[in-house]
Short mmCIF file of C-alpha atoms in Angstrom, two decimals:
data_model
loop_
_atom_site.label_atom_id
_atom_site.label_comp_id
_atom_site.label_asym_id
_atom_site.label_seq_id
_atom_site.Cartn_x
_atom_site.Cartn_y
_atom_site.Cartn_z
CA UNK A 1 0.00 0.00 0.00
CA UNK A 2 2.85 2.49 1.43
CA UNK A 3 4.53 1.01 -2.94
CA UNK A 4 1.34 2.12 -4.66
CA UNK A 5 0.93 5.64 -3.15
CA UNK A 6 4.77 6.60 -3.02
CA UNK A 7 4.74 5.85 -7.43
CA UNK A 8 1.39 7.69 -7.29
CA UNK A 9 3.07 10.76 -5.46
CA UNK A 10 6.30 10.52 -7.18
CA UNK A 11 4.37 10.81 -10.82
CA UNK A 12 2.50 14.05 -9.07
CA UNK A 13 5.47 15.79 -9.04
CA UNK A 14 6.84 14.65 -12.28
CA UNK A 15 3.83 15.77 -13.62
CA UNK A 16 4.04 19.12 -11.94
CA UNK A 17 8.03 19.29 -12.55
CA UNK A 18 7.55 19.23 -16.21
CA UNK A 19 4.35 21.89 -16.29
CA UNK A 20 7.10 24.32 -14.99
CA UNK A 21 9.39 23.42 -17.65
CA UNK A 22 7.48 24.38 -20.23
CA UNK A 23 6.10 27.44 -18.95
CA UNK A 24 10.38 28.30 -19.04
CA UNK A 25 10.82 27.21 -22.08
CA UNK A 26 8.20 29.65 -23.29
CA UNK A 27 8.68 32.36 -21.81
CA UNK A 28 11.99 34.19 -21.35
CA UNK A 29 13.75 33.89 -18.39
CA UNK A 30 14.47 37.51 -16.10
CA UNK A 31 18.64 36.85 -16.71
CA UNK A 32 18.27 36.83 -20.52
CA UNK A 33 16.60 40.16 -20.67
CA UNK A 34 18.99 41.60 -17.84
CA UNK A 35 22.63 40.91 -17.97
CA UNK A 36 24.18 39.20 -14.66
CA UNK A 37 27.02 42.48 -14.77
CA UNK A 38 24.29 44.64 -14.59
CA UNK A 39 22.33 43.00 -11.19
CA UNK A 40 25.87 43.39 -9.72
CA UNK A 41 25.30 46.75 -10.32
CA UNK A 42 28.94 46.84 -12.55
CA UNK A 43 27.70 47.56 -15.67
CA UNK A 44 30.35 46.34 -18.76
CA UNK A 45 30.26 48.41 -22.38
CA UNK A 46 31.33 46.51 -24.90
CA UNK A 47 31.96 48.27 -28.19
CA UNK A 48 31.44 46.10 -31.50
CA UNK A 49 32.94 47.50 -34.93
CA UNK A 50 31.05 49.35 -38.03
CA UNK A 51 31.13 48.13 -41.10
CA UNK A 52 30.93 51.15 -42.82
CA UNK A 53 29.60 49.13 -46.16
CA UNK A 54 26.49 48.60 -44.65
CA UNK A 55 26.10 52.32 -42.60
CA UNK A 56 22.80 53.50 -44.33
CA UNK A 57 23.84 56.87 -46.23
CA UNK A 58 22.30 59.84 -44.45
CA UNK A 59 20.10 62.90 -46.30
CA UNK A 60 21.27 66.42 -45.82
CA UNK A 61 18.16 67.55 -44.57
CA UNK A 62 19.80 70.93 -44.97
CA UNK A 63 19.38 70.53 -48.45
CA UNK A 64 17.11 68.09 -49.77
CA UNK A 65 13.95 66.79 -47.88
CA UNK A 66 13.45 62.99 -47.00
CA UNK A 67 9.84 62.14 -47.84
CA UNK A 68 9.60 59.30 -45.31
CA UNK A 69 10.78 61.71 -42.82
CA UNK A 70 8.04 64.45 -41.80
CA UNK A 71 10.76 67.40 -40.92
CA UNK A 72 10.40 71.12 -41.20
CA UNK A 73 13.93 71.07 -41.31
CA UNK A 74 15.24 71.77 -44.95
CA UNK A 75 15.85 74.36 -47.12
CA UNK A 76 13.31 75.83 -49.28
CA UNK A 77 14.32 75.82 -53.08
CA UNK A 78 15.23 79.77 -54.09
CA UNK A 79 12.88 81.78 -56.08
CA UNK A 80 14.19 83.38 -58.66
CA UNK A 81 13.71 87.29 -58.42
CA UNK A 82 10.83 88.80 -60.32
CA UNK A 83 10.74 92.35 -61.87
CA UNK A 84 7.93 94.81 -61.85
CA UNK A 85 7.14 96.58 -64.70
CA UNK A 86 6.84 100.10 -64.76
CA UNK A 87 4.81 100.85 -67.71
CA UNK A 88 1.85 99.09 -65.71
CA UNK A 89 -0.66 101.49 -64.90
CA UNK A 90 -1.58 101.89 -60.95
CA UNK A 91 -4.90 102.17 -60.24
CA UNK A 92 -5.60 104.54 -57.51
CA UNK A 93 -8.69 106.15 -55.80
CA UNK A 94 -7.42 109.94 -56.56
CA UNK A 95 -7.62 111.20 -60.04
CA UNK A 96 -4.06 111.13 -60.70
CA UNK A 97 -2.93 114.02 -63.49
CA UNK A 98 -0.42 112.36 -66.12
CA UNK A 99 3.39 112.30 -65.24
CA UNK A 100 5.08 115.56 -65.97
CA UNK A 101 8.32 116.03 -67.98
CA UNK A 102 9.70 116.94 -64.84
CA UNK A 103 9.18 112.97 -63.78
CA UNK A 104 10.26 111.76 -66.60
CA UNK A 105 13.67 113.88 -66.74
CA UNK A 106 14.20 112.12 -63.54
CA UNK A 107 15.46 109.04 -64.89
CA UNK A 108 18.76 110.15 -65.81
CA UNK A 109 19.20 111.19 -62.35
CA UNK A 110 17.92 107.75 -60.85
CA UNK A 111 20.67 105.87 -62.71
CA UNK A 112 22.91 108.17 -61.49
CA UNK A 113 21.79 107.45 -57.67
CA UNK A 114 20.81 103.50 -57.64
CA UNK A 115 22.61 103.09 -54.22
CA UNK A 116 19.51 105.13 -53.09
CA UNK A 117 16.30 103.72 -52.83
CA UNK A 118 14.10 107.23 -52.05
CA UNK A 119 15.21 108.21 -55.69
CA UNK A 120 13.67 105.40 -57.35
CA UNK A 121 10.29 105.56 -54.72
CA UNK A 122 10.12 109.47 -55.52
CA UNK A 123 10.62 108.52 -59.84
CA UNK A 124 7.98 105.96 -59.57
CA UNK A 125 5.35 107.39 -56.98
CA UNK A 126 5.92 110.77 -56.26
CA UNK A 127 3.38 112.89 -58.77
CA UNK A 128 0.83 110.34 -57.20
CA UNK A 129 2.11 111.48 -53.43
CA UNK A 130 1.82 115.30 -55.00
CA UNK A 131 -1.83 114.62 -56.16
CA UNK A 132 -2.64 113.33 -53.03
CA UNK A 133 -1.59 116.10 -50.78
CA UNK A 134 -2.84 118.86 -53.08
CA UNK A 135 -6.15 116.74 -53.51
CA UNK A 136 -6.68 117.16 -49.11
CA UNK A 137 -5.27 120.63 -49.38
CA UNK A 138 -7.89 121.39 -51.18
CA UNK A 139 -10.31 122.61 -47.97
CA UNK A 140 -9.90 126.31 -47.30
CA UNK A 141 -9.40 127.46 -43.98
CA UNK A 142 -10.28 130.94 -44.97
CA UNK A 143 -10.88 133.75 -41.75
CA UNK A 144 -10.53 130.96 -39.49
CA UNK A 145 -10.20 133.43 -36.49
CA UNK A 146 -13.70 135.55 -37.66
CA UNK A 147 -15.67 134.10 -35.01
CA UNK A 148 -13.40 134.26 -31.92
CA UNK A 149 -12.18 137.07 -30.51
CA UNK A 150 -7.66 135.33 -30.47
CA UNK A 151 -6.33 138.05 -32.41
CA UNK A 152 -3.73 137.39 -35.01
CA UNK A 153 -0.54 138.90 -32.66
CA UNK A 154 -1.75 136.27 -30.11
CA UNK A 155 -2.15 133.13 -32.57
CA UNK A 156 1.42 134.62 -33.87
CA UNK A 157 2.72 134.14 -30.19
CA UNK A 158 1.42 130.73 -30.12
CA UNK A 159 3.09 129.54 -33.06
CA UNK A 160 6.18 130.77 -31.67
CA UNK A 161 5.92 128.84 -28.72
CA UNK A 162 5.11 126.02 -30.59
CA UNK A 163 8.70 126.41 -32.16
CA UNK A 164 10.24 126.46 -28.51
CA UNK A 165 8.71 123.25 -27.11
CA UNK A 166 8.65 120.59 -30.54
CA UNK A 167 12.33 121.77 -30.83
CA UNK A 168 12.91 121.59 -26.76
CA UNK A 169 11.49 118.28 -26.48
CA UNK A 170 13.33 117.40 -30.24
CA UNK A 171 10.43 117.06 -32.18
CA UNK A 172 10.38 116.74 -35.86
CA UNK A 173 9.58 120.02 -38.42
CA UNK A 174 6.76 117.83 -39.05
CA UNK A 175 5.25 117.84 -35.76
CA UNK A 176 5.26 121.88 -35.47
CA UNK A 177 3.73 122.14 -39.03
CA UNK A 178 0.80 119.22 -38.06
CA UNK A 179 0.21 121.20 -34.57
CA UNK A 180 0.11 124.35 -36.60
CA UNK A 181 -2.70 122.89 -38.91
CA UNK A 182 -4.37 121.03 -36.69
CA UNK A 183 -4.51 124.82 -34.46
CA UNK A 184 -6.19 126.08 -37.23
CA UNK A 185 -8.65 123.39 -38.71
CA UNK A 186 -10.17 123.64 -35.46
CA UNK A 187 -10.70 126.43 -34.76
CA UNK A 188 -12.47 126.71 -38.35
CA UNK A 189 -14.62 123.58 -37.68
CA UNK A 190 -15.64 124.17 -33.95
CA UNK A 191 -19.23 125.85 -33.37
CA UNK A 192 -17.79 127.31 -29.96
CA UNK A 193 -16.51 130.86 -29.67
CA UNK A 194 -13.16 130.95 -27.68
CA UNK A 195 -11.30 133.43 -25.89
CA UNK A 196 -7.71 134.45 -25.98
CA UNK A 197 -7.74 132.51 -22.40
CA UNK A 198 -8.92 129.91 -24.13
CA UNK A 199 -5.76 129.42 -27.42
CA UNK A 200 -3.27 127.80 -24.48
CA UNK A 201 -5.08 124.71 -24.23
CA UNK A 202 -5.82 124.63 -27.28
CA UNK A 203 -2.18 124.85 -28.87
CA UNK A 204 -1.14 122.56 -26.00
CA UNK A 205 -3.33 119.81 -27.42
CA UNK A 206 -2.77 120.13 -30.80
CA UNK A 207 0.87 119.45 -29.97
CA UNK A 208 0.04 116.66 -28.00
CA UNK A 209 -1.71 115.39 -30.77
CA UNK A 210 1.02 116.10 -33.10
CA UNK A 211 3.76 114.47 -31.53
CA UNK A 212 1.68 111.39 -30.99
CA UNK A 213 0.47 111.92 -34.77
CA UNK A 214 4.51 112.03 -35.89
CA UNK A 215 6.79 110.96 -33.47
CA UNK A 216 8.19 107.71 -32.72
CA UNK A 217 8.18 107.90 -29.49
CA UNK A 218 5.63 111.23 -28.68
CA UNK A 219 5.29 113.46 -26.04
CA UNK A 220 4.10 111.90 -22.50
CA UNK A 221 0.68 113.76 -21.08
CA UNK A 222 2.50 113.36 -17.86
CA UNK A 223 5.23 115.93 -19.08
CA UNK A 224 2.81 117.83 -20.90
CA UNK A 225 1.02 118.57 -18.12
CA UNK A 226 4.08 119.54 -15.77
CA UNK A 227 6.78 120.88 -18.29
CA UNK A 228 4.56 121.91 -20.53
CA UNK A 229 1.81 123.76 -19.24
CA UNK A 230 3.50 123.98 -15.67
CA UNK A 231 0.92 122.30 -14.30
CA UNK A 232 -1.67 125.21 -15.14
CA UNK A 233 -3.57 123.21 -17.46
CA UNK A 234 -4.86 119.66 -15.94
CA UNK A 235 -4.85 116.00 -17.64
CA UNK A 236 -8.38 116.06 -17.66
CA UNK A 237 -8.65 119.12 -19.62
CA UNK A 238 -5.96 118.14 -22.11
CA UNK A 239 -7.74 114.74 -22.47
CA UNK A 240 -11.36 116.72 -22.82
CA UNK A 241 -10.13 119.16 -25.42
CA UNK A 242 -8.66 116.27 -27.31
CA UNK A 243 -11.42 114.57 -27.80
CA UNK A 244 -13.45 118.25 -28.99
CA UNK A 245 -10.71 118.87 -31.55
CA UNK A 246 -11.28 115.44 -32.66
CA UNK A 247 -14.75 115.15 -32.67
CA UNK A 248 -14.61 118.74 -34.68
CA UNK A 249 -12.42 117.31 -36.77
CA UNK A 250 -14.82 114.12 -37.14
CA UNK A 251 -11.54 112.12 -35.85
CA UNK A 252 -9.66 112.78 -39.50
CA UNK A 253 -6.28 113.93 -38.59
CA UNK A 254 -4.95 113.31 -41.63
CA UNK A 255 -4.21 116.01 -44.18
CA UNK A 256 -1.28 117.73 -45.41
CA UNK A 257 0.94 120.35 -44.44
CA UNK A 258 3.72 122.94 -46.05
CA UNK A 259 6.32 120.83 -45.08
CA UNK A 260 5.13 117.54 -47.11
CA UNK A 261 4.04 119.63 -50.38
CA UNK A 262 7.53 121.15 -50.29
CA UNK A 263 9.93 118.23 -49.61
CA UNK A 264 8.07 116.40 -52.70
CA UNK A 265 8.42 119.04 -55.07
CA UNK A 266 11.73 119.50 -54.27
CA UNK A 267 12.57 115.76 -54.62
CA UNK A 268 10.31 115.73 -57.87
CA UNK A 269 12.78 118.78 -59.58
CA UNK A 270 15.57 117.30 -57.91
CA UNK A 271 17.05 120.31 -55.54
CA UNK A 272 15.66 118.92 -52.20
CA UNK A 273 19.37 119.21 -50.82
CA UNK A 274 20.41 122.77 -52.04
CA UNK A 275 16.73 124.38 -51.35
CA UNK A 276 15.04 122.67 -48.27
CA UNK A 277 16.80 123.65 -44.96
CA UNK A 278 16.42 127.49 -46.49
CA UNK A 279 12.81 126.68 -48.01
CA UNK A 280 11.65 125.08 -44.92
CA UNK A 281 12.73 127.99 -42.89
CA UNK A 282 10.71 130.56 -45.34
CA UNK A 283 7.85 128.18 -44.84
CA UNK A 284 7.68 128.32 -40.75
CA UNK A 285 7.81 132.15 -41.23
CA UNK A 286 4.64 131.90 -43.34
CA UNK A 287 2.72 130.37 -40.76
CA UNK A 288 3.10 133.47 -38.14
CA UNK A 289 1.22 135.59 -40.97
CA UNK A 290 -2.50 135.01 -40.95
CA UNK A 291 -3.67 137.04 -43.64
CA UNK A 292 -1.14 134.85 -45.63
CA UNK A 293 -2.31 131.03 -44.42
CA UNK A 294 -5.95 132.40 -44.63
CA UNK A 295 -6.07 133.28 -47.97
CA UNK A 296 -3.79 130.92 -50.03
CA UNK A 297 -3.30 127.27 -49.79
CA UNK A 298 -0.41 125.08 -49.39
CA UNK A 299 0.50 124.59 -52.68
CA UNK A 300 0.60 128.53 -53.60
CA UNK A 301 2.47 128.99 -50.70
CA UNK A 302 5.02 126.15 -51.11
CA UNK A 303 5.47 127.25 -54.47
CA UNK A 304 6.22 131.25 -53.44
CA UNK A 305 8.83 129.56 -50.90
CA UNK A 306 10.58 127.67 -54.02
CA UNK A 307 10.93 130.61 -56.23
CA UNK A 308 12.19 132.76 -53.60
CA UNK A 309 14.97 129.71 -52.57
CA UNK A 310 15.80 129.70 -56.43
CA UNK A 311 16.39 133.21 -56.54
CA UNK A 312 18.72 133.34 -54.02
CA UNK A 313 20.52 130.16 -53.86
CA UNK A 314 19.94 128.84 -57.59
CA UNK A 315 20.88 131.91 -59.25
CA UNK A 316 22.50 130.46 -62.52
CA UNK A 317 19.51 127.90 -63.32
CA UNK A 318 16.45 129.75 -61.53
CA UNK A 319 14.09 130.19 -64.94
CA UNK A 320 14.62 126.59 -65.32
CA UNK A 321 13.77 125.59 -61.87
CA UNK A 322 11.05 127.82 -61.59
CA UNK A 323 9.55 126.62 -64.45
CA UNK A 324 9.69 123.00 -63.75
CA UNK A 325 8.33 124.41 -60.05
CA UNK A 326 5.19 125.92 -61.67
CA UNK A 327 4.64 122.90 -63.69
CA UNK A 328 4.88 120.38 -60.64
CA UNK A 329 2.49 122.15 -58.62
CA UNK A 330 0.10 123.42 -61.50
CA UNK A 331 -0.13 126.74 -59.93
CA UNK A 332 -0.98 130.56 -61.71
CA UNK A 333 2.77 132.23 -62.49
CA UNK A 334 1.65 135.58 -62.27
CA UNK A 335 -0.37 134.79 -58.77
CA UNK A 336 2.85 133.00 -57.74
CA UNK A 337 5.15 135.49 -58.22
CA UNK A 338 2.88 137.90 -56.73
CA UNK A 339 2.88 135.91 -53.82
CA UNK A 340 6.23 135.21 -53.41
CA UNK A 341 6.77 138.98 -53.48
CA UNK A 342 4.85 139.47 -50.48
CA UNK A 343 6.58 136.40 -48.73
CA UNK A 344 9.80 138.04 -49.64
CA UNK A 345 8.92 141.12 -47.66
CA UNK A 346 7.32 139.26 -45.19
CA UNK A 347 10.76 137.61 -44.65
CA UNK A 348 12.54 141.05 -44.91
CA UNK A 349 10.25 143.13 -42.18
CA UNK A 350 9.86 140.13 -39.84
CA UNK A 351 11.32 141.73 -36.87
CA UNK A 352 9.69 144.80 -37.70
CA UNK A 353 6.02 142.72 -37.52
CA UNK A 354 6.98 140.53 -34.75
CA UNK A 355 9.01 142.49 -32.70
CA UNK A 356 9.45 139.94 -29.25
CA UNK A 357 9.10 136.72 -31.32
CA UNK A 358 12.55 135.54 -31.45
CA UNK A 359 12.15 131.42 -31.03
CA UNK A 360 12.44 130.91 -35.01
CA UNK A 361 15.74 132.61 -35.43
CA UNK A 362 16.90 130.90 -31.70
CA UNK A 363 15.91 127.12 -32.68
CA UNK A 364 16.62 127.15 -36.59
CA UNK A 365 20.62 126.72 -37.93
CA UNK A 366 21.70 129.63 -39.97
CA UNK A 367 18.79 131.89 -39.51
CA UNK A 368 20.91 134.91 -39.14
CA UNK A 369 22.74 134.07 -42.49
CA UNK A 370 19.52 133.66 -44.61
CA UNK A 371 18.32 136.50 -43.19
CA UNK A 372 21.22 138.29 -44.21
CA UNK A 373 20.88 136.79 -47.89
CA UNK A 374 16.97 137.63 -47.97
CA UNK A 375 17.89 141.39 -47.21
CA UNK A 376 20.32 142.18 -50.27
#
């Protein structure tokens, strides 16, 4: 009996013993995945060779793209540079007037200058950047001052002061000429009477308008309430009267400006470098006269301040420049010359008319010598 159950027992475990067996043999045992060096914690790096032969070759992705590969990491094919033609008409919302002679002389002069790209810019769009600023100077601002009681001495004061702070706080010309227009569109457009008390805030806020309007990096309302006005004039009336002049205005600030019509025509007849530093000086003295800004646009005005800066500085070809001047701006010669007769004496007499004003000839270079040159 004790025979018969010790074989029976003895097969049991066979039995088992060889279950186990084959579970091993089909699965993997834990010290082939895991090498013995590595449970001893002394890990063994064994290097094998490279057969170079069979080292797959590897793509430049620098310069050609794999297309098994999804990489943004390649070079894009170059384009080959295209060329615009100039012939091809450019359609435009302003009537545009055909290109003058003037224009077209240019082109000798633009291959001349290549290495300068506001040559070719003023060849190719510059009677459309003409039209465009005679097209919004267009609007008379005649007796703008009939219906307050800021007398032209005072507004004259202003625009001296005007010259003192842009240039103080090294504003552009730009910026005075904007805050000068901007003065005097408003007070053609508002319905409200105002008082000489009344042209300080208002010439304070047109330059705060201005400088944001021009500058790169414009005047802080912090400073212009404490340098500025000296802390007579508070934010919250520079803020109010900034949003009357702009609501007068019906919030279009653009427009142009002496400055802009002149440096264009001088670009367009090609003396922008002799004429514009004396030009642009005979410009900011038109804007102390009112009888002058009130009765003749921009583009009369500019063109008086040309033919006076040929006269004087462009002696040997003045008819010539004066001519293509006329032409450019499509302005009356006779009416021209008249006018630039009475800027001329405006020049000559203007210590004798503004007798305490002496911020233009402080904060402009060579004042005294054109002044000198205007009087023989």
């Amino acid at each position: 009996m004790k025979d018969t159950t010790r074989r029976i027992f003895e097969k049991e475990n066979q039995a088992e013993v060889s279950n186990n067996m084959d579970k091993r043999t089909n699965q993997k045992s834990f010290t082939q995945l895991v090498s013995l060096n590595l449970l001893n914690r002394q890990p063994k790096i064994e290097f094998k060779s490279i057969d170079i032969k069979q080292q797959p070759q590897q793509l430049n992705y620098l310069t050609q793209r794999n297309p098994n590969v999804s990489s943004l990491h390649y070079r894009p094919e170059i384009k080959q540079k295209t060329t615009i033609s100039t012939t091809e008409q450019i359609y435009s919302p302003i009537t545009v007037r055909q290109t003058t002679s003037i224009s077209q002389s240019n082109q000798n002069y633009l291959n001349k200058e290549q290495k300068n790209p506001q040559n070719k810019l003023t060849y190719l769009y510059g009677d459309n950047i003409l039209t465009n600023y005679q097209a919004q100077d267009s609007i008379q601002k005649f007796d703008f001052l009939k219906k307050h009681s800021i007398t032209t001495n005072l507004r004259a004061k202003m625009v001296d002061w005007m010259i003192e702070v842009l240039t103080s706080y090294k504003c552009k010309d730009q910026t005075f000429f904007m805050a000068v227009r901007l003065m005097d569109t408003f007070l053609h457009h508002t319905t409200k009477q105002h008082a000489p008390q009344d042209l300080h805030l208002v010439g304070v806020t047109c330059m705060f308008i201005a400088s944001k309007f021009e500058e790169i990096y414009p005047v802080k309302l912090q400073i212009v309430h404490e340098k500025i006005a000296h802390k007579k004039l508070s934010k919250d009336e520079i803020k109010d009267k900034e949003s009357q002049i702009a609501q007068a205005l019906d919030f279009n600030f653009v427009g142009t400006t002496l400055s802009e019509i002149i440096s264009m025509t001088l670009q367009l007849i090609n003396q922008y470098q002799k004429l514009h530093q004396f030009v642009t000086y005979l410009a900011k003295i038109v804007l102390y006269d009112y009888e002058l800004i009130s009765q003749y646009n921009y583009s009369s005005l500019s063109a008086a301040c040309v033919i006076i800066g040929c006269n004087l500085l462009c002696q040997e070809s003045s008819d010539e420049i004066i001519s293509q001047t006329l032409q450019v701006l499509n302005v009356d010669k006779d009416e021209t010359v008249e006018l630039s007769n009475k800027v001329l004496n405006l020049a000559k007499n203007f210590d004798k008319l503004f007798p305490n004003l002496e911020n233009l000839k402080k904060f402009n270079k060579n004042a005294t010598l054109d002044i000198i040159k205007l009087q023989k």
